[in-house]
Short mmCIF file of C-alpha atoms in Angstrom, two decimals:
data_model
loop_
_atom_site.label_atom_id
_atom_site.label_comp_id
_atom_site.label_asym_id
_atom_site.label_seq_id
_atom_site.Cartn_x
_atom_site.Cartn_y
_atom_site.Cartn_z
CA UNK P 1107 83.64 37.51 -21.62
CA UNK P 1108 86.25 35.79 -23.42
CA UNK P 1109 85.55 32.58 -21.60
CA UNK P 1110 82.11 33.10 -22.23
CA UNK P 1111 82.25 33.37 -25.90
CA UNK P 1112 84.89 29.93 -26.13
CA UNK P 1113 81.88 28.42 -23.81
CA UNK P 1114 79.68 29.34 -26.32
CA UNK P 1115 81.79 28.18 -29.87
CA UNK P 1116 82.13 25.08 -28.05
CA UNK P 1117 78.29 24.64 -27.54
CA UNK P 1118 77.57 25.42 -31.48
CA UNK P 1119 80.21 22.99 -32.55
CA UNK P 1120 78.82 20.15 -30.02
CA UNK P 1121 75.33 20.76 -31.57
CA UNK P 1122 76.61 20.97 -35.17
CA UNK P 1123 79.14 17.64 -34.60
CA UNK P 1124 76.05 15.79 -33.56
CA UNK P 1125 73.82 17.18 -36.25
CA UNK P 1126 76.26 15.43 -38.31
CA UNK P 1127 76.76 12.22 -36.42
CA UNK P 1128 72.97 11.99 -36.73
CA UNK P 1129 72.59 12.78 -40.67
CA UNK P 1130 75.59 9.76 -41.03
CA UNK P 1131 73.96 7.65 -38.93
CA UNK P 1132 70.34 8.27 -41.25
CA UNK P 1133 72.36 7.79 -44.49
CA UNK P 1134 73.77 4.39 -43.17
CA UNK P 1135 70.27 3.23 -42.49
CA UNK P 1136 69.10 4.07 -45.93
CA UNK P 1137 72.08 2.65 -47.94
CA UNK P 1138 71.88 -0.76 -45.92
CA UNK P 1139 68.02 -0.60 -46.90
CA UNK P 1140 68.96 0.05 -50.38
CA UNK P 1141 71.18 -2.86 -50.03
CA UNK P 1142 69.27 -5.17 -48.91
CA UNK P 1143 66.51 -4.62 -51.49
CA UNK P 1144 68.87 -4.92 -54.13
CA UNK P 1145 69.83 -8.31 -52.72
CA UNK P 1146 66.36 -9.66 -52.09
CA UNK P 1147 65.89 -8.60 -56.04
CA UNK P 1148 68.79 -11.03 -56.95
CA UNK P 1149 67.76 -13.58 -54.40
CA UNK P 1150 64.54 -13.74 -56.45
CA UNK P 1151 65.79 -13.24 -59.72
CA UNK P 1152 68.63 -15.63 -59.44
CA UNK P 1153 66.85 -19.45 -58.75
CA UNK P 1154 68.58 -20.83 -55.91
CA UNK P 1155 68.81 -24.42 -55.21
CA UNK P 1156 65.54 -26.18 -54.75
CA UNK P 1157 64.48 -28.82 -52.28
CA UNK P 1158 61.99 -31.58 -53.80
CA UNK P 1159 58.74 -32.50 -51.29
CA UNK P 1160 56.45 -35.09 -52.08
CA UNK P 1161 53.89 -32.56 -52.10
CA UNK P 1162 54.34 -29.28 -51.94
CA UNK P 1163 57.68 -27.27 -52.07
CA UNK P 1164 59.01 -23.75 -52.01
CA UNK P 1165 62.20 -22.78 -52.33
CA UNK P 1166 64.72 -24.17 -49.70
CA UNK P 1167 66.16 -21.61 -47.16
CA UNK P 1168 63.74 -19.23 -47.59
CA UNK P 1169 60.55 -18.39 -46.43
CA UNK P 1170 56.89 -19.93 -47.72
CA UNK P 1171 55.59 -16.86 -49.83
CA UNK P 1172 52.71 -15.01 -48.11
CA UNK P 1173 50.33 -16.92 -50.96
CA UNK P 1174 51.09 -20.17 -49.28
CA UNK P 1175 50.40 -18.94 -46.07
CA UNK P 1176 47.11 -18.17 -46.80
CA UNK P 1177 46.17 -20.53 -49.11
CA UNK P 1178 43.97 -22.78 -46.62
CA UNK P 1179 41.82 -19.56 -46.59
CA UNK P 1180 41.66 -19.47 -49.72
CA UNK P 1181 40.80 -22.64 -50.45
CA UNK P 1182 37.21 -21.99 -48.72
CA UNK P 1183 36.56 -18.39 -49.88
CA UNK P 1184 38.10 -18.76 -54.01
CA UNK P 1185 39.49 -21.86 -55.27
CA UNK P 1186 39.37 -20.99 -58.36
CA UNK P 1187 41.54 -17.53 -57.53
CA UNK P 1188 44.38 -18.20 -60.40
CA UNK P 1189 42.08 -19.37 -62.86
CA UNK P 1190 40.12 -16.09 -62.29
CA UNK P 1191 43.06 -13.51 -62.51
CA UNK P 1192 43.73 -15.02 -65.91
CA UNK P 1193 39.98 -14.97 -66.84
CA UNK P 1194 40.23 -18.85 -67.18
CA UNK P 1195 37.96 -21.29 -65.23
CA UNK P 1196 39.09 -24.40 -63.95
CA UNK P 1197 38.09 -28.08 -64.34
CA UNK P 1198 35.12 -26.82 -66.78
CA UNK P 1199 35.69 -28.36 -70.34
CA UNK P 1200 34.61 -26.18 -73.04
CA UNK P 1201 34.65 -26.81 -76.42
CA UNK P 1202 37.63 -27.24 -78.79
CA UNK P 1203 37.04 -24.72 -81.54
CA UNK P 1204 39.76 -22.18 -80.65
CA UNK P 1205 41.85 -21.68 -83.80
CA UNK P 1206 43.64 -18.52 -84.97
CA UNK P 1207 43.24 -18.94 -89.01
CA UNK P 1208 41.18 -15.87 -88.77
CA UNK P 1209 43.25 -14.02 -86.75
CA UNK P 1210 44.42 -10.90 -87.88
CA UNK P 1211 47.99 -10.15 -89.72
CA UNK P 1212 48.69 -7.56 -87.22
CA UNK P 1213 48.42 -10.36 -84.37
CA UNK P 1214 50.39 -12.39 -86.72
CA UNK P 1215 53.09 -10.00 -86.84
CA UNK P 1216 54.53 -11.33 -83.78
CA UNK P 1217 55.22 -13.76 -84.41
CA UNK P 1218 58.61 -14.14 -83.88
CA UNK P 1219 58.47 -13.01 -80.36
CA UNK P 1220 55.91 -15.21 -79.49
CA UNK P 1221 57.80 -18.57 -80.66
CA UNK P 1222 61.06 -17.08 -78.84
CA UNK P 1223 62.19 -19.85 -76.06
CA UNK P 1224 59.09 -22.48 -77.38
CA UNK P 1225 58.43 -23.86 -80.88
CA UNK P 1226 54.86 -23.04 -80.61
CA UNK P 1227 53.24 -19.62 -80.67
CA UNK P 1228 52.80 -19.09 -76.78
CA UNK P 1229 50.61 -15.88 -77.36
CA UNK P 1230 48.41 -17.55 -78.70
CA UNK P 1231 48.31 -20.32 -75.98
CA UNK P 1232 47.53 -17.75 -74.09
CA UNK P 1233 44.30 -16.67 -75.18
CA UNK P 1234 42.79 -20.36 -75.27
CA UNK P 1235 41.39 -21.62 -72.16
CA UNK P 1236 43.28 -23.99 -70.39
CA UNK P 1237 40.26 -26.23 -69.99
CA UNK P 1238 39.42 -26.46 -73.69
CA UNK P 1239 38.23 -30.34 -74.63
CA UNK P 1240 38.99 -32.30 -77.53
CA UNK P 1241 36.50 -34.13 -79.18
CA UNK P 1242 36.62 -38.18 -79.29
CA UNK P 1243 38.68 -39.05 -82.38
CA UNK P 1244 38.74 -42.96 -81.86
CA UNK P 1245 36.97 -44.95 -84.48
CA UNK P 1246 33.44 -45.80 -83.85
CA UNK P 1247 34.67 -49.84 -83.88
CA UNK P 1248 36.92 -48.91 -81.27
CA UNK P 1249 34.69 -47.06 -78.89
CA UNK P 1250 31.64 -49.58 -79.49
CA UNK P 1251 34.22 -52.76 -78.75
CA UNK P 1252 35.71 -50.98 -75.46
CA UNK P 1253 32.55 -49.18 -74.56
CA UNK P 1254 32.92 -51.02 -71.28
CA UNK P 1255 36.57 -52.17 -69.73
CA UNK P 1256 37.24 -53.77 -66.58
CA UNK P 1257 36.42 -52.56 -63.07
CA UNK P 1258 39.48 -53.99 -61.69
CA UNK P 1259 42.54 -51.50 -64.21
CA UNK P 1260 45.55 -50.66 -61.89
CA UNK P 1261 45.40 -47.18 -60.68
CA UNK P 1262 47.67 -44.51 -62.59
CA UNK P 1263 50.52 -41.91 -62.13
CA UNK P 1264 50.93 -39.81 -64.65
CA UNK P 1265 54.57 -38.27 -64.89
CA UNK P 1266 55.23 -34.90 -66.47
CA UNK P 1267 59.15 -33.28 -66.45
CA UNK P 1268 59.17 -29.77 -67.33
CA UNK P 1269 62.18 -27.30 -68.12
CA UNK P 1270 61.47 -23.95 -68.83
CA UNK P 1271 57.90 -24.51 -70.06
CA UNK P 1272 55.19 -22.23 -70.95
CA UNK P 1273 52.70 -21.54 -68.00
CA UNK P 1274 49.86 -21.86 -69.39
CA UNK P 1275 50.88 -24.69 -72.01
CA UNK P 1276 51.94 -26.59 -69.44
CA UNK P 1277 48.88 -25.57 -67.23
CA UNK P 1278 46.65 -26.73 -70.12
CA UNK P 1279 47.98 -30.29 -69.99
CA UNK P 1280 47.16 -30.83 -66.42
CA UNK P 1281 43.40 -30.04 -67.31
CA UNK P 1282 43.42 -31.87 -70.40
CA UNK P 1283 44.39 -34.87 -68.14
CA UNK P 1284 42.17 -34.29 -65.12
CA UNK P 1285 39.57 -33.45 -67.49
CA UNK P 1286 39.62 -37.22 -69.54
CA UNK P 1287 40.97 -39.64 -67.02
CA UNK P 1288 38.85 -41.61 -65.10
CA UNK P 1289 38.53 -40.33 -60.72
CA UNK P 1290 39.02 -43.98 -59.84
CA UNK P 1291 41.92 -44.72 -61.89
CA UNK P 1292 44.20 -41.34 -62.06
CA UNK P 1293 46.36 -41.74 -58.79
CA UNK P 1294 48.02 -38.40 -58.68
CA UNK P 1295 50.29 -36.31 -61.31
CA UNK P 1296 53.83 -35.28 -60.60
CA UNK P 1297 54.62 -32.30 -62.09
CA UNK P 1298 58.50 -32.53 -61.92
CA UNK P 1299 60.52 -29.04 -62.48
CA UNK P 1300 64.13 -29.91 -63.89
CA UNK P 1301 65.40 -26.83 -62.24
CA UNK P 1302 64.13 -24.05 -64.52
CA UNK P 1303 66.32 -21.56 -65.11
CA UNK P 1304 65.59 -17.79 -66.29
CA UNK P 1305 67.59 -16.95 -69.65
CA UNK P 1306 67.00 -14.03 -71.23
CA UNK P 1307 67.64 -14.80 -74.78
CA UNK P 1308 65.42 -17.86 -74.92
CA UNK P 1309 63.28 -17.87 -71.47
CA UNK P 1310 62.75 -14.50 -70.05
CA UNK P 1311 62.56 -13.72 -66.44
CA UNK P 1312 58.53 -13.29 -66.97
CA UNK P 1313 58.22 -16.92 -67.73
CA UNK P 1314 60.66 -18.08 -65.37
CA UNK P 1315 58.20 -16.04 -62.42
CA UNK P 1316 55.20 -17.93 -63.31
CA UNK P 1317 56.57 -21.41 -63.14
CA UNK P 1318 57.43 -20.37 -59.07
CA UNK P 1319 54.77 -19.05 -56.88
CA UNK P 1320 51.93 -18.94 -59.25
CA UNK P 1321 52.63 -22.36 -60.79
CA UNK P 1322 53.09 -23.83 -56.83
CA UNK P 1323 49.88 -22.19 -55.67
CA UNK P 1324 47.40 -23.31 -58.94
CA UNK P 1325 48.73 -26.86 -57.99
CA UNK P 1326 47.39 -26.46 -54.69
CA UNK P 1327 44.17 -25.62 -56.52
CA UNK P 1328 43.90 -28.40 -58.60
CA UNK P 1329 42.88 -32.02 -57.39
CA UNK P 1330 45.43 -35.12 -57.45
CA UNK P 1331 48.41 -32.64 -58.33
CA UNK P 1332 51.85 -33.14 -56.62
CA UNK P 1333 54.78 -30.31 -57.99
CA UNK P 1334 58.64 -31.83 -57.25
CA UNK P 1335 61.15 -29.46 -58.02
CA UNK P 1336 64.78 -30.21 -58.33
CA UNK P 1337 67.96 -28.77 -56.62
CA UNK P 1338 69.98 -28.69 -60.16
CA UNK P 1339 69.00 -29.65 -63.86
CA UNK P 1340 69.13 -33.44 -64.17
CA UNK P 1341 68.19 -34.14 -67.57
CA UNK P 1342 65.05 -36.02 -68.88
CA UNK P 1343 65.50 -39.28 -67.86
CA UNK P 1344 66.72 -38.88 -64.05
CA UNK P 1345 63.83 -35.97 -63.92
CA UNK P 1346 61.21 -39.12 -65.06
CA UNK P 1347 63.21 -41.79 -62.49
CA UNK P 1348 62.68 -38.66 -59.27
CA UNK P 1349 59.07 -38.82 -60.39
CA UNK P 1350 58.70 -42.57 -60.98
CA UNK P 1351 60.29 -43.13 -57.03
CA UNK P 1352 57.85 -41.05 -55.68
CA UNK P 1353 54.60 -42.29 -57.91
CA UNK P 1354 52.01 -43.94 -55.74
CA UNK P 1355 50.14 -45.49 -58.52
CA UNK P 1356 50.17 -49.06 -59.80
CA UNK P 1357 50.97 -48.23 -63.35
CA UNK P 1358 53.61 -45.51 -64.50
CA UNK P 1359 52.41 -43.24 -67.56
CA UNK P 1360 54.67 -40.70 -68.78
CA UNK P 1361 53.77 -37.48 -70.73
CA UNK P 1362 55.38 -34.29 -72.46
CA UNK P 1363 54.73 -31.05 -70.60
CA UNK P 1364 52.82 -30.02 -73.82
CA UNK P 1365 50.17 -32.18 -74.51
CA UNK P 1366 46.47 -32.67 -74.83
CA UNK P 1367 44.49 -35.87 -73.76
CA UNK P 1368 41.20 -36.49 -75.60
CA UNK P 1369 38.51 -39.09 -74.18
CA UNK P 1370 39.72 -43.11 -73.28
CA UNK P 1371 42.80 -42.46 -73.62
CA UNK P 1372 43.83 -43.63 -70.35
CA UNK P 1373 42.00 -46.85 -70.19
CA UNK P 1374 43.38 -48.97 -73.02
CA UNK P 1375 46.60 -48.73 -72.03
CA UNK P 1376 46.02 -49.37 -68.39
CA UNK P 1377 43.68 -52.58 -70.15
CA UNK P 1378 46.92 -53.77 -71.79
CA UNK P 1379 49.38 -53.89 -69.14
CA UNK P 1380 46.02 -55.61 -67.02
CA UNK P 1381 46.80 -58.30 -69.66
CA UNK P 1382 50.74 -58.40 -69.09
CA UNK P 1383 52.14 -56.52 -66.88
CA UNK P 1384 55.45 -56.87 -68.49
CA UNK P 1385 54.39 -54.99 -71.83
CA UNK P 1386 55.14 -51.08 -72.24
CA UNK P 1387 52.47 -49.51 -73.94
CA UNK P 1388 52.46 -46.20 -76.38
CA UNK P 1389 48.92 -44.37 -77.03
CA UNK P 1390 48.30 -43.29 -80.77
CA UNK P 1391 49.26 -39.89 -80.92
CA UNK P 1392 48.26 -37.03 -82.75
CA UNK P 1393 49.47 -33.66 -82.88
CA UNK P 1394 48.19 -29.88 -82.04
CA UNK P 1395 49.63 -27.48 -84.99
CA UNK P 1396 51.85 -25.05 -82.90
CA UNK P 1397 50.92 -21.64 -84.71
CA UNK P 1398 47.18 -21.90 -84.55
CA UNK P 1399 46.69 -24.78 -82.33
CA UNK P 1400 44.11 -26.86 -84.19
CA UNK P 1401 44.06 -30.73 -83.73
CA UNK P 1402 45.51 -32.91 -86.00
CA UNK P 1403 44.15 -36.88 -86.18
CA UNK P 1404 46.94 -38.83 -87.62
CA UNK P 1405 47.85 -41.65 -84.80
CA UNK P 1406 51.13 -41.89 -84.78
CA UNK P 1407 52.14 -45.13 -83.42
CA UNK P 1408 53.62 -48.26 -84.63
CA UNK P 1409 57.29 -47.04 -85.85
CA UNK P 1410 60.13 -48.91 -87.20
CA UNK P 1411 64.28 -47.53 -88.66
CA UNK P 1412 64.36 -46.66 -92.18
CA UNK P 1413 68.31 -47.79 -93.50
CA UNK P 1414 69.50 -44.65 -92.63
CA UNK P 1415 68.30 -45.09 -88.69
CA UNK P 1416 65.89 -42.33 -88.97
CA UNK P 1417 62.35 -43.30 -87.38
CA UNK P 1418 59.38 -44.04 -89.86
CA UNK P 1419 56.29 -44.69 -89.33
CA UNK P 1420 54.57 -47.94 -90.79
CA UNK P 1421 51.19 -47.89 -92.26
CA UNK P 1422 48.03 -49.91 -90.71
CA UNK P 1423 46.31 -52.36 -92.52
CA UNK P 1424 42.80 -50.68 -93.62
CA UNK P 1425 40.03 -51.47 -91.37
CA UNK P 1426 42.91 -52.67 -88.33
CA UNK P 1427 42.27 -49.24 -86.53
CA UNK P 1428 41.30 -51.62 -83.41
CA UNK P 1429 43.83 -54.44 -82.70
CA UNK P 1430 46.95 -53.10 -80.83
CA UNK P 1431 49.75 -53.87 -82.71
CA UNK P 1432 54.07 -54.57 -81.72
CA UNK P 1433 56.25 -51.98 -82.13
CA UNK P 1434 59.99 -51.99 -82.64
CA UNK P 1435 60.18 -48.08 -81.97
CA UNK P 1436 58.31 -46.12 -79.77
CA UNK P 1437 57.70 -42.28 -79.46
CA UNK P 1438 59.93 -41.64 -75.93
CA UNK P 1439 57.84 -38.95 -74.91
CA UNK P 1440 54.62 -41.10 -74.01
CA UNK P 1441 54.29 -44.04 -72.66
CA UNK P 1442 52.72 -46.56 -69.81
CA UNK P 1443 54.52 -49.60 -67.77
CA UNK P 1444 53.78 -51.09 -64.87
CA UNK P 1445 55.69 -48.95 -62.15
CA UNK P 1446 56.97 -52.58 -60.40
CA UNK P 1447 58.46 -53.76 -63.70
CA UNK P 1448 59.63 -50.83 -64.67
CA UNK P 1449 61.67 -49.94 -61.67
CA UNK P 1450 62.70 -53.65 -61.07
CA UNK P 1451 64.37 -53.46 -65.17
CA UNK P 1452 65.91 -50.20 -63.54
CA UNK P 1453 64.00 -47.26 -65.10
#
């Protein structure tokens, strides 16, 4: 009996040992899940280092994200599928008459949160439509004399860097240049990321998540688009030179992130360089008013130093809105050259 009973302990504490082994064994599993989901989050919320392709790029070392995969597909069943999510459509001008002086002071309240990481109000970016046209606002003498330029203008690259933009302001610009540049003389744009980075006191992680996938996969949408990304933050002017050695085009034209192209604005300064390929040529520019986005004619242009080496702009003759005109300063952030001339002077 005795040995019976120690046969029988032994039994129970076999079972309950292995009960055991088996309920450590479960909670290993689970904490190693838990584990690596916590490290996928960082992987993802953390931006790695990212490897530049001519055309289209994820991030280096990891997988394509499943929207890539598929994006073929969707090519033929919704190429518009971005636009549509946002309740935007794509590559259809509509008119410019968004403004937000009748918005309400309970939208206006924030305000503050809205201009936080941008000096513009991004909210109400937002609720424009990234295909929104501007109206011609050349001169009549200037659209009657170049009603009809060349057929032989170099082909174009247009350049935009980008660091921490706004999605959809920076979204907006590609239209706005798709939209009013000639097919047979817009080459391609490079949309060159400067290795944004998520910061929480100026650009949030929401931002930050935008400018990856969705960003990569509404470039894949749009026509004539190429998206470089860099491994580490370069600065401006070696972000411009990574897109200028990759351009394609004949002539070089660089742009802010944040802009708005209205109609001919691409052919006169392709016209110019036609003339001499060694001149660098500035567009008149005008502004968009960041809180309520209304356009603003003033063609800014020909510049010169006041004594105190501040920039100044110099008045044109009345009646000389036509005749381009020498410059001793010029606005950095836009600009045309010939890309052989420009790269041969070094960038």
């Amino acid at each position: 009996r005795n040995s019976l009973f120690a046969g029988a302990l032994m039994g129970r504490s076999w079972f309950g040992w292995l009960r055991v082994a088996v309920a450590l064994w479960l909670g290993l599993l689970a904490l190693a899940a838990l584990w690596l989901q916590i490290s996928l989050g960082e992987l993802q919320a953390e931006p790695g280092p990212l490897r530049g392709v001519r055309s289209r790029l994820w991030n280096a070392g990891a997988s394509p994200p499943p929207s890539f995969r598929q994006c073929r597909r969707r090519r033929r069943r919704a190429p518009a599928r971005a636009a549509r999510a946002a309740a935007q459509r794509v590559l259809l001008p509509s008119p410019a008459g968004a403004s937000a002086r009748s918005w309400s002071d309970t939208r206006r309240a924030h305000r503050g949160q809205a201009y936080r990481g941008f000096c513009f109000n991004s909210r109400l970016s937002e609720a424009i439509e990234v295909d929104r046209s501007q109206r011609d606002v050349r001169p009549a003498q200037c659209r009657e004399r170049y009603a009809a330029y060349p057929c032989d203008l170099a082909s174009a690259s247009v350049v935009m860097t980008f660091h921490n933009e706004h999605f959809v302001t920076l979204v907006r610009s590609l239209h706005s240049v798709l939209n009013h540049s000639p097919a047979e003389l817009l080459k391609e744009i490079l949309l060159v990321d400067d290795a944004s980075t998520p910061d929480e006191s100026r650009f949030s992680m929401g931002h930050w998540r935008r400018l990856q996938d969705e960003l990569l996969e509404y470039c894949l949408h749009l026509p004539k688009v190429r998206l470089v990304r860099l491994r580490r933050r370069r600065g401006l002017m070696v972000a411009r030179m990574e897109g200028a050695w990759r351009a394609r085009g004949d002539v070089l034209v660089f742009l802010d992130s944040h802009v708005e192209a209205t109609p001919g604005w691409l052919e006169p300064l392709l016209a110019r360089i036609r003339e001499d390929r060694r001149k660098v040529v500035v567009p008149s520019i005008d502004g968009v008013d960041p809180e309520d986005f209304s356009y603003a004619v003033y063609g800014l242009g020909i510049l010169s130093f006041s004594w105190a080496l501040a920039q100044k702009p110099l008045e044109r003759a009345e009646g000389d809105d036509v005749e381009p005109k020498r410059s001793s300063v010029m606005c950095g952030g836009l600009f045309a050259a010939d890309r052989g001339f420009f790269l041969h002077l070094g960038g």
